[in-house]
Amino acid sequence: MPPSTPPPQPQQPKYTPGNQGSATVSEYVENYATTLPFVHPWILRDVKSHQTCKFDSMLKAFLARCSPEEADFDLDDLLKSCLDVVIPLCNEDKQLRAYLTDYCKPVRLEKERYEPFVKLCNYALDVLGSKEVPKLRHSDTTNEMDRIIFHVSDSSTISCPHGQRKPDVLLVPLSAAVASAPEEHQSDPWIEVIMETAIKSPQKAFSWESTLLPVEFKLAKHSLKSPPKSYEVKEPKVVPPIPTPSDGLSDSTIATCSTDLTNGASASVAGTSEATSTSRRSTRSKGIASRTSNKSKISSERASNGGQDRRSTRLREKATASGSQHSAGTGSKRHAESATTESSGKRQKIEEPPVRLHVNPQAALYGAEILSHSPFLASAMAMVIIDSELHFWWYDRQGTIQTHGLDFIEDLPHFLVLLLALQRLPPEGWGKVDTLESPVRIGGQYGEMEIKLGEPLVKHWGIQGRATNILQVDATSYPPRIPSKLKEQLQNQGMVGKLLWVQSKRVLESEILREIPIRMHDMNLSQEDRATVEGHIPDMIASKIFPEYGTRKIRKDLGIAVEDIESRVLILGVSPAQAHNRVRGR
């Protein structure tokens, strides 16, 4: 018999779904200074819900973005053409192989791998810049300052209004590298700047605005196998994605590495499963014992205080006295400042241990910072390297994507093709929404107008979600049918733009606002009730959808199945500034 209840039909979303992950805390970030203990659970959710793809799929997607739009080509053939170009370099360029061999040498500390990696990549970028690949755009060498280079950033803190970060290595434009170099090197030829200053921490810290790609390292093996004697075109070895611990903190493998270094061990710790599980059990036992001990102390404290929680009172008093002094750390992966709370009398100090994030949420923090420092960015990227295994991360408003790994020692040709593609990516390939940086034609109920977006008034922090930004708007032309009274109001008070990423199947805000007067008319409201309601309805002058920047395209290119209801598109709405006065006052 057929089922008595018909299957549920998919419905078009007519409301804004609740935020998830880092989007949940966006509006509270400045109050809490994005200390790691506060933000890492939210970033962790973005990372743990990531999608995966093959490394070759991401590589082909980059190559497609490096090709002229009118070009007709097969991506498999294009990838093969690029591999044919780099194979001679892999086998015949002695300097390239020397840098690769240097990277494989035994090391004691993670930071000892930064310099050989930067030298390898920058030398390869220099050589690849002159290579021509059919159906691939040329490397833009007309202006040397537009070149991209890798630069050590470790020990240099990138500050922002709500926190500090310390990435290991950054991919930046040459102009940014020259600006961060000592003054005596700023007039040197660019190749000298690259080779002499890029391998050291910059004298002037980089900014997130100039960062194209952060690279995060992790040390698991102190020595690596030497490079193969020769390379040939072959399918890359399948390396599974990096799993993220449930708590998002550095796993015990890294801790075991540090212990081995202290004891002078130089062997790899990659296969120490027994030591790893023992360390985890020990850590878990210590945590349980610590929590049990703390609960006993708190219970005794409450009993001696008539059942009241003195700790809560003390923390409330401290919060009242110090305002919003909640920053307990720098955001560094190495050391988050110990938060110390101290009360009057003889109570002891309570210190929080430093937070050491796992490499995946650590890289995601950098992605969130890049996205948050410009409302005109659709996506960000990061690279995670564990010894010689490279994993690429993609961050956009729909979520995060991690590629399978690539061993760039065993498979140098695919790594060089990746550098070749990054070198030729156009601005939109780096996630830039160039359309919004110039005057925009936008239409509405009064006709078309032209506007110029200005400085952000309210910024968004995070990766996933609507990522609403409020910006100043200057009109270069007004709609032809706009009422004279409204036009005068806009000229006197100004306008604001609301830039956000909404689900592609969601009913648009402009349509909802147009529907409200019709519903009000059907309800036969009294004059008083009508006046009350109208005072709460924003007047949207114009709006526009930018489907070309939707999140669905990259997933389609990577072979990732995605429902229409999950994908997001960029929308811009323009309203009178008066409706935004309360937000600006906040």
PDB file of C-alpha atoms in Angstrom, residues 112 203 286 360 376 447:
ATOM      1  CA  GLU A 112      64.284  25.616  10.604  1.00  0.00           C
ATOM      2  CA  GLN A 203      61.318  44.429   9.944  1.00  0.00           C
ATOM      3  CA  LYS A 286      44.841  14.690  34.299  1.00  0.00           C
ATOM      4  CA  ASN A 360      43.598  23.258  10.929  1.00  0.00           C
ATOM      5  CA  PHE A 376      35.106  43.106  -1.072  1.00  0.00           C
ATOM      6  CA  GLY A 447      14.769  53.110 -11.497  1.00  0.00           C
TER       7      GLY A 447
END
